[in-house]
Amino acid sequence: MSLSIAEKSYLFDSLSSAQALRPDGRLPYQFRPIEIYTDFLPSSNGSSRIIASDGSECIISVKSKVVDHTVEKDLVQVDIDIAGERDDSILVESITSLFNKIIDTIDVSKLQLTQKYSFKIYIDVLVLSTYSYPVSLISFGIYSALNSTYLPKLISSFDDLEVEELPTFHDYDLVKLDVSPPLIFVLAIVGDNIFIDPAFNESKVANNGLIISWSQGKVIAPVRTMALNNTYVKGFKPSLVQEGIDLVNKYGQDIVNALV
Amino acid sequence: MSDTKVKFPSRSIPGQLLCPVYAPTEPKVTKYTAGPGTKLIHYDANNLDVITSTRIGHVTVSPVDVEGKDDNDMILMQVSVTSDEKNDKTNSHSSKLLPKEGDVVLCRVIRISLQRANVEIIGFQNEPMPIDGGVGTNGHSVVGVNGGSGGSTFSMSQSSSDLGETFRGIIRSQDVRATDRDRVKMVDAFKPGDIVKAQILSLGDGVNYYLTTARNDLGVVFAKSDNGAGSLMYAMDWQTMTAPVTGAVEKRKCAKPF
Amino acid sequence: MNVQDRRRILGPAGAKPLVFANAEAKEDKTVKEETQLNKNLSISLQRGIISNANGSSIVETSGISLLTSVYGPRSTRSMSFEPRATLNIILQSNKFDTSNLKEISNFLISVLQCCVCLEKYPKSGIDLFINFNIEDEDELVQYIPIMIMSCMIALMDADIEVSDIIGGLTIDHTAVCLGQNGDQLLGLWKDPSSDEQDALVLNETIAKCQEQYSSSRQQLIEFISNC
């Protein structure tokens, strides 16, 4: 799928004008409709399937393992697979690196079982199809998957420093995992305008992209710029960064409310 | 150019603003166009279209001849930046980086078919090749499975690194000679391994440049007899070559040597 | 001759036989300059070191040395016609994991795409290899300014057209890349850090970088206009 020069020029002009008009009539802060299904993988602790209106789709599975947290420091690990991309391609590796950085902002004390042991969470992401930069979709999927994750209930004692025993779990009782995973918003900058959730055609004419992370009501790091195409890339007004952050601060909570 | 108000620096560095597109000179307005080594950009700070330098070198301003169009309203000037001659010690400077339309190049025939000859471009006429011409990274570093610039495009290059890759070209049978172009037999014009002087017709498709030898001074310049097994041959006329040792005569579309 | 045959490692164009005796004397060609950074940190810039690369640069400052080489524009094996060049950057270091390095190189590509005149090199690819050696491991974000600087020198050494000399600065774990006299933001990189404030405000950081931008770019301009 590619756009002609005339199509791109039309899109750029309408998106960069003072009264910006998005091709699908959305407001600058409006998302495209998404469908989310959760808890559909029987062998995972939590799972989700997220489908964007353009047909981008991604499935996420959350699995857990009991580890000694004095040995294993890294308690959450994200692994991303994108259909049609090699595992070591620059796209896959940089998205994986971004998610492993942002997932480190999760409060890992929620995963602690006993004084010695913790759950280690493995988040496996498979992007089945994607038409624009998929980080927003993936982060929404991870959010829903973690919010539908149930882990076995601990029945042995918390204090196990002195005793040599492994944690034991209840046969069928499960506890809901209570972490508040951060979200990632992708914003496209076209001219002096900024838009949340750029679609494929909007990404193709964006002068630059902003990746903004959000957690518990406020914007957090990592924040970075990212070229969304290789033809229209150029610099932009520095004040647009703060504008984007303010936009996410203002509408982030509404978007999260819509997710659950 | 005493009538232009714009002061041009003698040397420029990338990003240096050279002039606005329109300069209010008397009696006519001057319009500058961006030539080689410069680029037209929009400067947001003062909302102006300006010409900026894109390389280190000397600034030259020359009038543009507009054929057939008598533009009385404006003086047309072209601004360009050429690389410094004194910088040539590293040899990368002033070398041509890419083949472009109209260039005369040297190429080696890779294979021939009834319709075309596939060639690889090995050099430019009167221009040094870029230092890395056709040798890739030459083992300088391990290119990842999708490393190298080819990696970001979906192609077979994702499976290998970039050894000995040069630009490729095609000489179509109708571009071999200027006369009787429909009856060209490729086997009588080129053989694999021949070194051919050709001119670039167009950038062609994704893979190949389109080349032509339809000129007296274009065609095979070096060829070995017996499909490369024999010795170097000399052109006898524009379509035969002979090997001085064995006396063998072979058909080629030869370039006029002098 | 068959197509697979051409995949052999060919010698570089105009290769000469090995001469060991004069190997060191050839280093004289390089242009070298020492300038003072505003933090009283001396930085050494060199260009044209790698003999088989189109352009190269070495940027050295205390505890870090960056070697950047530019190959291309050269043919890509893309099947469709690309009207512009493809820019590619590969970072190499044994101190960081590859996904981290690839994320940074992805960012650097984004930034450099703003200034390299890719439309002047149709159908081709430009590859930059950045090798870096460091003494003590710091956050990768600290090295973004110096990486951009070495890329700019190497690109200009290769005579690849760039529309602007861009500069980067790192303040409070935030790397900011600016162009057009600091009026335009080309790249911003902020990683999570331990000293996280309540609300993320980047305006001040960007403003600080804009103030320091011209002085940080000055040494690069001095270097390239002197050689």
XYZ file of C-alpha atoms in Angstrom:
745
model
C 0.000 0.000 0.000
C 1.533 3.304 -1.015
C 0.249 6.782 -1.643
C 0.832 8.878 -4.731
C 2.566 12.233 -4.563
C -0.751 14.008 -5.178
C -2.478 12.111 -2.379
C 0.348 12.881 0.004
C 0.339 16.535 -0.924
C -3.422 16.746 -0.351
C -3.091 15.012 3.009
C -0.213 17.224 4.067
C -2.009 20.429 3.142
C -5.206 19.490 4.911
C -3.368 18.304 8.029
C -0.974 21.236 8.245
C -3.458 24.037 7.634
C -4.636 26.244 10.484
C -8.003 24.474 10.546
C -6.553 21.017 10.365
C -8.801 18.375 8.929
C -7.972 14.721 9.442
C -8.839 12.418 6.552
C -11.336 10.471 8.652
C -12.778 13.567 10.343
C -11.397 12.799 13.780
C -10.543 15.464 16.346
C -6.822 15.940 17.100
C -7.114 13.967 20.346
C -9.517 11.330 19.096
C -8.591 7.681 18.745
C -9.847 5.305 16.095
C -12.240 2.701 17.428
C -10.499 -0.368 18.815
C -11.808 -3.773 19.768
C -10.273 -5.618 22.696
C -10.893 -9.202 23.777
C -9.263 -10.429 26.954
C -8.566 -13.726 28.643
C -8.926 -15.965 25.647
C -5.717 -17.974 25.872
C -6.379 -20.900 28.252
C -2.729 -21.606 29.044
C -1.745 -18.012 29.865
C -2.238 -16.126 33.099
C -3.638 -13.237 31.137
C -4.137 -12.442 27.495
C -5.638 -9.919 25.166
C -6.323 -9.437 21.514
C -6.580 -5.910 20.198
C -7.845 -4.916 16.769
C -7.684 -1.409 15.397
C -10.237 -0.182 12.894
C -7.718 -0.279 10.036
C -7.186 -3.998 10.569
C -4.023 -3.787 12.642
C -4.148 -6.627 15.086
C -2.048 -7.843 17.922
C -2.283 -10.604 20.525
C -0.593 -10.532 23.897
C -0.017 -13.291 26.382
C 1.113 -12.880 29.986
C 2.802 -15.810 31.682
C 4.433 -16.038 35.048
C 7.126 -17.990 36.841
C 8.322 -18.006 40.432
C 11.877 -16.729 40.714
C 14.294 -15.833 43.468
C 14.267 -12.046 43.255
C 17.621 -11.729 44.922
C 19.095 -13.425 41.882
C 16.731 -12.291 39.154
C 16.446 -8.522 39.188
C 14.448 -8.112 36.019
C 10.916 -9.130 36.994
C 9.010 -8.104 33.892
C 10.157 -8.984 30.429
C 8.574 -8.040 27.127
C 9.175 -9.929 23.932
C 7.783 -8.612 20.671
C 7.255 -10.365 17.384
C 5.959 -8.548 14.320
C 4.651 -10.596 11.417
C 6.726 -9.997 8.286
C 9.652 -8.509 10.197
C 12.757 -10.347 11.213
C 13.334 -10.665 14.950
C 16.528 -8.666 14.661
C 15.195 -5.932 12.406
C 15.663 -2.387 13.592
C 11.878 -1.935 14.006
C 11.359 -4.981 16.207
C 14.484 -4.455 18.286
C 13.835 -0.782 18.931
C 10.196 -1.368 19.909
C 11.262 -4.205 22.231
C 13.876 -1.984 23.810
C 11.338 0.817 24.289
C 8.836 -1.516 25.958
C 11.413 -3.078 28.241
C 12.372 0.425 29.369
C 8.824 1.562 29.977
C 7.786 -1.667 31.674
C 10.557 -1.109 34.219
C 8.494 1.754 35.606
C 6.007 -0.811 36.943
C 6.030 -1.170 40.717
C 7.560 -4.638 41.074
C 6.703 -4.881 44.782
C 3.259 -6.038 43.607
C 4.922 -9.150 42.220
C 6.632 -10.090 45.447
C 5.426 -13.359 46.980
C 7.688 -13.909 49.945
C 10.883 -12.385 51.215
C 12.822 -14.533 48.815
C 10.529 -15.194 45.903
C 8.657 -13.126 43.374
C 6.636 -13.716 40.274
C 8.420 -12.991 37.077
C 6.065 -11.822 34.337
C 6.721 -12.656 30.715
C 4.744 -10.565 28.240
C 4.769 -12.006 24.741
C 3.446 -9.771 21.991
C 2.622 -10.916 18.500
C 1.675 -8.203 16.032
C -0.312 -9.992 13.343
C -0.700 -7.045 11.021
C 0.139 -3.397 11.253
C -0.235 -0.393 9.001
C 1.220 2.349 11.161
C 3.789 2.524 13.930
C 2.352 -0.128 16.285
C 3.613 0.959 19.728
C 0.335 2.508 20.813
C -1.608 -0.605 19.859
C 0.895 -2.852 21.642
C 0.838 -0.788 24.817
C -2.969 -0.817 24.938
C -2.860 -4.557 24.434
C -0.316 -5.017 27.229
C -2.452 -2.804 29.475
C -5.544 -4.924 28.886
C -3.627 -8.195 29.182
C -2.041 -7.227 32.503
C -5.385 -6.011 33.797
C -6.910 -9.401 33.013
C -4.059 -11.346 34.573
C -4.819 -13.618 37.516
C -1.956 -15.247 39.405
C -2.148 -18.201 41.842
C -2.862 -17.309 45.465
C -0.003 -17.842 47.879
C -0.812 -19.982 50.934
C 2.627 -20.470 52.466
C 4.011 -17.844 54.834
C 5.524 -14.575 53.629
C 8.566 -14.817 55.879
C 10.736 -17.539 54.388
C 14.195 -16.114 54.916
C 15.073 -18.627 57.601
C 13.150 -21.599 56.287
C 14.182 -23.553 53.280
C 10.856 -23.892 51.502
C 9.362 -22.979 48.197
C 6.166 -20.944 48.061
C 3.032 -23.076 47.833
C -0.132 -21.966 46.130
C -3.837 -22.531 46.523
C -5.269 -25.193 44.228
C -7.748 -22.997 42.383
C -7.936 -19.562 43.985
C -6.398 -16.803 41.913
C -5.522 -13.217 42.750
C -5.918 -10.393 40.267
C -2.611 -8.789 39.356
C -2.762 -5.197 40.463
C -0.126 -3.238 38.572
C -0.960 -0.121 36.652
C 0.879 -0.584 33.408
C 1.979 2.529 31.555
C 0.573 3.387 28.153
C 2.308 4.767 25.107
C 0.746 7.352 22.851
C 1.965 8.041 19.341
C 1.442 11.579 18.101
C 2.095 12.851 14.619
C 3.387 16.340 13.973
C 2.308 17.843 10.658
C 3.322 21.457 10.153
C 2.422 23.166 13.419
C -0.352 20.726 14.235
C -0.252 17.654 16.392
C -2.520 14.602 16.315
C -2.968 11.607 18.562
C -3.077 8.128 17.023
C -2.059 8.823 13.419
C -3.539 6.465 10.861
C -1.476 5.008 8.026
C -2.098 7.907 5.640
C -1.425 10.499 8.326
C 1.857 8.828 9.281
C 2.985 8.974 5.668
C 2.939 12.779 5.631
C 3.973 13.457 9.234
C 6.977 15.738 9.655
C 7.844 13.887 12.806
C 6.334 11.643 15.435
C 6.259 11.896 19.194
C 6.173 8.897 21.494
C 4.790 9.857 24.876
C 4.379 7.518 27.834
C 1.621 7.916 30.350
C 1.038 6.300 33.669
C -1.422 6.921 36.502
C -2.715 10.253 35.346
C 0.482 11.860 34.156
C 3.049 11.817 31.393
C 6.249 10.013 32.298
C 9.533 9.222 30.570
C 10.353 7.773 28.031
C 9.401 10.540 25.670
C 11.043 10.644 22.281
C 10.693 11.699 18.697
C 10.476 9.158 15.922
C 10.281 9.588 12.190
C 7.056 7.998 10.951
C 8.074 7.974 7.272
C 11.177 8.796 5.266
C 9.971 11.493 2.901
C 8.379 14.227 4.969
C 10.740 14.115 7.940
C 11.935 17.480 9.170
C 12.321 19.545 12.279
C 9.443 21.181 14.085
C 8.686 23.987 16.520
C 10.126 22.991 19.929
C 6.971 24.170 21.717
C 5.037 21.358 20.037
C 6.602 18.830 22.417
C 4.969 20.463 25.401
C 1.742 20.790 23.428
C 1.788 17.052 22.825
C 2.509 16.309 26.466
C -0.340 18.575 27.534
C -2.663 16.864 25.082
C -1.818 13.447 26.509
C -2.100 14.757 30.073
C -5.540 16.130 29.297
C -7.046 13.192 27.451
C -4.986 10.249 28.741
C -7.354 9.458 31.572
C -10.412 9.519 29.285
C -8.727 7.113 26.912
C -7.806 4.764 29.772
C -11.347 4.895 31.085
C -12.528 3.801 27.690
C -10.098 0.881 27.706
C -11.517 -0.861 30.782
C 26.605 41.141 -10.798
C 27.077 44.605 -9.457
C 23.341 45.148 -9.521
C 22.551 42.401 -7.045
C 22.219 43.425 -3.467
C 22.890 39.928 -2.217
C 26.431 39.443 -0.961
C 27.571 35.906 -1.558
C 30.282 34.404 0.607
C 33.192 32.957 -1.351
C 33.171 29.747 0.689
C 30.276 28.123 2.385
C 29.534 25.288 4.754
C 26.393 23.164 4.921
C 23.444 24.957 6.412
C 24.798 28.392 5.580
C 22.101 30.587 4.062
C 23.237 31.968 0.720
C 20.344 34.093 -0.514
C 16.596 34.425 -0.594
C 14.838 33.125 -3.700
C 13.820 36.616 -4.791
C 16.124 39.579 -4.356
C 14.763 43.111 -4.919
C 17.375 44.347 -7.376
C 17.072 47.255 -9.806
C 15.748 47.446 -12.437
C 14.522 43.848 -12.403
C 13.945 41.457 -9.539
C 16.492 38.643 -9.394
C 15.275 35.104 -8.949
C 17.826 32.601 -7.690
C 17.531 28.891 -8.301
C 19.256 26.182 -6.321
C 21.977 24.452 -8.338
C 24.285 21.598 -7.355
C 25.472 21.766 -3.776
C 22.565 23.911 -2.661
C 19.003 23.321 -1.607
C 15.859 25.383 -1.487
C 14.412 25.297 1.996
C 11.672 27.066 3.853
C 13.012 28.992 6.800
C 10.425 29.006 9.532
C 12.054 31.729 11.608
C 11.140 34.466 9.139
C 8.769 32.509 6.899
C 10.960 32.814 3.834
C 12.117 30.515 1.052
C 15.888 30.599 0.994
C 18.742 28.837 -0.729
C 21.114 27.106 1.624
C 24.475 25.514 0.995
C 24.680 21.745 1.358
C 28.391 21.150 1.083
C 31.736 22.644 1.954
C 33.076 24.550 -1.024
C 33.131 27.607 -3.225
C 29.983 29.494 -4.074
C 29.394 30.331 -7.723
C 26.531 32.348 -9.160
C 25.846 32.120 -12.867
C 23.067 33.434 -15.098
C 20.551 30.908 -16.369
C 19.745 30.844 -20.056
C 16.058 30.420 -20.612
C 15.681 29.208 -24.165
C 12.557 30.141 -26.028
C 11.145 31.962 -23.078
C 11.746 35.649 -22.843
C 11.324 36.415 -19.197
C 11.424 40.161 -18.990
C 10.276 40.413 -15.427
C 13.155 38.734 -13.700
C 16.843 38.024 -13.921
C 17.387 34.302 -13.416
C 20.513 33.199 -11.593
C 21.702 29.820 -10.446
C 23.596 29.397 -7.210
C 25.830 26.384 -6.788
C 28.544 25.193 -4.448
C 31.453 23.142 -5.717
C 33.803 21.243 -3.500
C 37.188 22.692 -2.754
C 40.004 21.550 -4.982
C 42.545 21.893 -2.224
C 40.650 19.336 -0.227
C 41.450 16.626 -2.686
C 44.061 14.935 -0.608
C 41.543 12.526 0.788
C 40.386 11.779 -2.737
C 36.783 11.466 -1.714
C 36.120 15.034 -2.695
C 34.841 16.081 -6.058
C 34.409 12.462 -6.937
C 31.130 11.621 -8.457
C 28.926 9.765 -6.058
C 26.099 8.524 -8.276
C 25.595 7.860 -11.978
C 23.039 10.191 -13.456
C 21.313 10.780 -16.776
C 23.661 11.691 -19.598
C 26.821 10.457 -17.869
C 29.236 8.345 -19.833
C 30.242 5.322 -17.795
C 32.387 2.244 -18.137
C 30.643 -1.003 -17.441
C 31.283 -4.714 -17.534
C 28.877 -7.046 -19.307
C 27.543 -9.660 -16.890
C 25.202 -11.598 -19.138
C 23.420 -11.257 -22.415
C 20.061 -12.359 -23.681
C 18.245 -11.836 -26.975
C 16.710 -8.568 -25.802
C 19.300 -7.028 -23.555
C 22.719 -7.062 -22.018
C 23.025 -6.798 -18.261
C 26.015 -4.796 -17.118
C 27.527 -3.506 -13.925
C 28.779 0.053 -13.780
C 32.439 0.115 -12.822
C 33.502 3.689 -13.452
C 32.739 7.160 -14.688
C 34.410 8.918 -17.578
C 36.988 11.478 -16.426
C 35.805 11.216 -12.836
C 37.259 9.264 -9.951
C 35.051 6.624 -8.431
C 33.989 7.019 -4.830
C 36.470 5.289 -2.561
C 34.111 2.480 -1.694
C 32.909 2.104 -5.286
C 31.367 -1.299 -5.575
C 33.180 -2.896 -2.710
C 30.610 -2.525 -0.017
C 31.993 -2.298 3.462
C 34.752 -4.616 2.315
C 34.802 -6.571 5.508
C 35.156 -3.438 7.611
C 32.462 -4.605 9.911
C 29.938 -7.324 10.201
C 26.723 -6.156 8.645
C 23.782 -7.634 10.445
C 21.383 -9.857 8.637
C 19.443 -6.848 7.562
C 22.263 -4.413 7.912
C 23.390 -2.180 5.160
C 21.105 0.210 3.429
C 19.545 -2.610 1.516
C 18.259 -3.943 4.780
C 15.617 -1.328 5.241
C 14.006 -2.222 1.976
C 12.395 -5.562 1.548
C 14.682 -7.459 -0.734
C 16.993 -10.391 -0.928
C 19.705 -8.250 0.630
C 18.168 -9.034 3.979
C 19.770 -12.396 3.807
C 23.277 -11.322 2.998
C 25.681 -8.498 3.461
C 26.901 -6.293 0.693
C 29.891 -7.785 -0.987
C 30.989 -6.370 -4.283
C 27.709 -4.783 -5.174
C 27.860 -2.174 -7.875
C 25.147 -0.298 -9.699
C 23.597 -2.400 -12.436
C 22.479 -1.402 -15.869
C 20.726 -2.754 -18.918
C 21.553 -2.103 -22.566
C 18.427 -2.975 -24.502
C 18.882 -4.329 -28.024
C 17.275 -1.233 -29.562
C 19.769 0.980 -27.751
C 22.872 -0.783 -29.027
C 23.305 1.232 -32.208
C 21.641 4.193 -33.823
C 20.864 2.625 -37.205
C 18.962 -0.540 -38.054
C 18.059 -0.784 -34.399
C 15.351 -3.414 -34.813
C 17.700 -6.009 -36.227
C 20.397 -5.941 -33.556
C 21.642 -9.366 -32.485
C 22.975 -9.079 -28.983
C 25.484 -11.928 -29.456
C 27.052 -9.937 -32.276
C 27.320 -6.837 -30.126
C 28.551 -7.895 -26.685
C 29.940 -10.891 -24.847
C 30.017 -11.357 -21.082
C 33.176 -9.883 -19.620
C 33.499 -7.085 -22.185
C 34.222 -3.613 -20.923
C 31.779 -1.229 -22.544
C 31.632 2.544 -22.673
C 27.982 3.561 -22.498
C 25.828 6.552 -21.769
C 23.067 6.587 -19.180
C 19.646 7.025 -20.730
C 17.571 7.046 -17.582
C 17.554 6.022 -13.938
C 15.533 3.033 -15.057
C 13.678 0.799 -12.659
C 14.412 -0.190 -9.099
C 17.383 -2.319 -10.005
C 18.871 -1.208 -13.304
C 19.961 1.980 -14.998
C 19.135 2.056 -18.705
C 22.193 2.564 -20.870
C 22.815 3.151 -24.555
C 25.750 2.644 -26.898
C 24.057 4.298 -29.883
C 26.886 6.678 -30.646
C 30.146 6.303 -32.518
C 32.316 6.792 -29.469
C 30.300 4.335 -27.371
C 30.527 0.558 -27.351
C 33.018 -2.151 -26.448
C 36.434 -0.785 -25.515
C 38.096 -3.901 -24.147
C 37.257 -7.478 -25.049
C 39.055 -10.778 -24.986
C 38.648 -13.328 -27.724
C 37.164 -16.819 -27.329
C 34.747 -15.754 -24.598
C 37.486 -14.328 -22.463
C 39.897 -17.259 -22.866
C 41.975 -15.610 -25.552
C 43.900 -12.392 -25.705
C 42.862 -8.775 -25.814
C 41.377 -7.757 -29.159
C 41.595 -4.599 -31.225
C 38.766 -2.955 -33.066
C 39.069 -3.211 -36.852
C 35.893 -1.356 -37.674
C 32.765 -0.501 -35.699
C 31.500 -4.072 -35.703
C 34.524 -6.363 -35.768
C 37.417 -6.960 -33.458
C 40.470 -9.073 -33.983
C 42.923 -10.804 -31.701
C 46.486 -9.990 -32.867
C 47.971 -13.299 -31.656
C 45.569 -15.812 -33.175
C 44.049 -13.646 -35.849
C 40.601 -14.584 -34.677
C 37.852 -12.160 -35.707
C 34.814 -11.628 -33.532
C 31.797 -9.401 -33.775
C 31.294 -6.563 -31.346
C 29.682 -3.133 -31.316
C 32.941 -1.247 -30.906
C 33.577 2.231 -29.651
C 35.519 4.492 -31.982
C 38.919 4.527 -30.309
C 39.929 8.092 -31.208
C 29.915 -15.141 -15.579
C 27.104 -15.967 -13.327
C 25.273 -13.787 -10.838
C 26.336 -15.671 -7.738
C 29.925 -15.247 -8.818
C 29.771 -11.537 -8.190
C 29.203 -12.040 -4.481
C 32.854 -12.681 -3.881
C 34.792 -10.235 -1.778
C 36.414 -8.114 -4.389
C 39.434 -6.051 -3.623
C 38.797 -2.355 -3.184
C 38.853 -0.298 -6.368
C 42.416 0.637 -7.183
C 43.861 -1.761 -4.627
C 47.590 -1.702 -4.080
C 49.779 -4.475 -2.715
C 50.444 -4.473 1.004
C 53.282 -2.249 2.091
C 53.947 -2.552 5.771
C 56.905 -0.244 6.148
C 55.049 2.958 5.324
C 51.837 2.066 7.078
C 52.244 4.680 9.792
C 53.435 7.474 7.576
C 50.104 7.541 5.786
C 48.320 8.745 8.875
C 49.753 12.230 8.206
C 46.986 12.848 5.739
C 44.423 13.302 8.437
C 43.394 16.695 9.571
C 43.335 17.112 13.285
C 42.206 19.811 15.573
C 41.773 20.202 19.275
C 39.157 22.540 20.553
C 37.841 23.362 23.955
C 34.326 22.430 24.870
C 32.497 24.763 27.176
C 32.876 22.286 30.015
C 36.626 22.551 29.641
C 36.472 19.124 28.129
C 38.858 18.846 25.255
C 37.518 17.171 22.181
C 39.567 15.965 19.271
C 38.122 15.789 15.785
C 39.657 14.015 12.815
C 38.370 13.113 9.424
C 39.305 11.019 6.439
C 40.943 8.186 8.368
C 39.444 5.049 6.880
C 40.922 4.535 3.467
C 38.197 2.372 1.960
C 35.241 4.389 3.226
C 33.789 7.336 1.359
C 34.015 9.425 4.460
C 35.031 8.868 8.033
C 35.594 10.652 11.282
C 37.016 10.089 14.722
C 35.696 12.089 17.625
C 37.533 11.632 20.875
C 36.986 13.125 24.240
C 37.846 11.959 27.716
C 37.087 8.283 28.045
C 35.285 7.931 24.743
C 36.298 7.487 21.172
C 33.881 7.275 18.266
C 34.815 6.057 14.833
C 32.237 6.715 12.138
C 32.492 5.619 8.541
C 30.209 6.408 5.640
C 29.723 3.994 2.771
C 27.709 4.929 -0.247
C 25.597 6.166 -1.830
C 25.623 2.722 -3.335
C 23.159 0.432 -4.955
C 20.453 -1.171 -2.895
C 18.784 -4.362 -3.869
C 15.328 -2.979 -3.564
C 13.070 -4.220 -6.332
C 11.025 -1.042 -6.657
C 12.239 2.355 -7.783
C 13.121 4.519 -4.802
C 13.330 8.222 -5.654
C 15.301 8.904 -2.505
C 18.265 7.375 -0.773
C 17.795 5.079 2.193
C 19.777 6.109 5.238
C 20.997 3.446 7.574
C 23.019 3.684 10.763
C 24.595 0.761 12.552
C 25.966 1.285 16.040
C 28.603 -1.042 17.318
C 29.748 -1.365 20.878
C 30.413 -4.318 23.103
C 29.254 -2.538 26.238
C 25.555 -2.279 25.450
C 22.984 -4.800 24.348
C 21.989 -4.773 20.730
C 18.343 -3.843 21.129
C 19.357 -0.742 23.052
C 21.857 0.166 20.332
C 19.308 -0.415 17.597
C 16.840 1.839 19.338
C 19.442 4.599 19.425
C 20.379 4.042 15.790
C 16.708 4.212 14.853
C 16.570 7.564 16.644
C 19.734 8.811 14.931
C 18.296 7.852 11.536
C 15.195 9.907 12.346
C 17.327 12.898 13.239
C 19.741 12.698 10.332
C 16.927 12.234 7.817
C 16.016 15.843 8.589
C 19.300 17.162 7.237
C 20.753 14.716 4.701
C 19.556 15.610 1.181
C 18.275 12.120 0.425
C 16.401 13.280 -2.675
C 19.733 13.990 -4.368
C 20.689 10.323 -4.290
C 17.919 8.325 -5.929
C 17.929 4.512 -5.911
C 20.786 4.313 -3.487
C 21.627 3.635 0.099
C 23.911 5.468 2.492
C 25.319 3.439 5.368
C 26.909 4.866 8.475
C 28.789 2.646 10.874
C 29.502 4.055 14.302
C 31.964 2.085 16.392
C 32.425 3.352 19.845
C 34.869 2.602 22.546
C 34.262 3.885 26.009
C 36.047 3.506 29.272
C 33.224 3.668 31.732
C 29.709 2.822 30.947
C 27.253 5.655 31.158
C 23.721 5.952 29.860
C 23.641 5.764 26.093
C 21.705 9.026 25.979
C 24.851 10.885 27.072
C 26.552 9.927 23.848
C 23.876 11.120 21.421
C 25.437 14.600 20.897
C 28.859 13.164 20.139
C 27.353 10.542 17.820
C 25.560 13.240 15.848
C 28.731 15.272 15.660
C 30.760 12.374 14.318
C 28.032 11.503 11.794
C 27.967 15.081 10.534
C 31.756 15.190 10.061
C 31.788 11.821 8.328
C 28.929 12.787 6.009
C 30.619 16.036 5.035
C 33.895 14.180 4.575
C 32.110 11.860 2.152
C 30.810 14.969 0.332
C 27.240 13.848 0.864
C 25.017 16.894 0.743
C 23.482 17.965 4.043
C 21.140 20.919 4.315
C 22.132 21.886 7.839
C 24.782 21.233 10.434
C 22.749 19.897 13.272
C 23.797 19.643 16.860
C 22.726 17.713 19.889
C 22.950 18.335 23.595
C 22.207 16.224 26.626
C 20.847 17.902 29.746
C 19.316 15.971 32.679
C 19.170 12.619 30.855
C 17.393 14.298 27.949
C 19.020 14.475 24.554
C 17.822 17.312 22.348
C 18.800 17.633 18.693
C 18.322 21.015 17.080
C 18.684 22.541 13.647
C 18.149 25.854 11.844
C 19.996 27.930 14.467
C 18.192 26.119 17.240
C 14.737 27.149 16.029
C 13.753 23.660 15.021
C 13.659 20.551 17.115
C 14.813 17.504 15.190
C 14.915 14.932 17.906
C 14.160 14.465 21.566
C 15.076 11.476 23.664
C 14.174 11.067 27.299
C 14.608 7.814 29.161
C 13.103 6.949 32.526
C 15.480 7.968 35.274
C 15.519 7.337 38.994
C 14.966 10.964 39.959
C 11.549 11.208 38.370
C 9.695 14.440 39.071
C 5.944 14.667 39.423
C 5.018 16.266 36.146
C 7.202 15.972 33.122
C 8.157 19.404 31.844
C 10.500 19.450 28.916
C 10.070 23.080 27.881
C 12.828 24.275 30.186
C 15.252 21.594 29.087
C 14.666 22.441 25.450
C 15.091 26.156 26.159
C 18.384 25.461 27.954
C 19.580 23.438 24.984
C 18.621 26.218 22.595
C 20.773 28.633 24.597
C 23.796 26.356 24.487
C 23.191 25.195 20.942
C 25.231 27.767 19.062
C 28.284 27.412 21.284
C 28.231 23.631 20.988
C 27.936 23.843 17.218
C 30.665 26.424 16.946
C 33.554 23.990 17.398
C 32.188 21.750 14.659
C 31.857 24.709 12.303
C 35.369 25.865 13.131
C 36.721 22.418 12.445
C 35.074 21.981 9.078
C 35.786 25.503 7.855
C 39.461 25.152 8.740
C 40.069 22.008 6.795
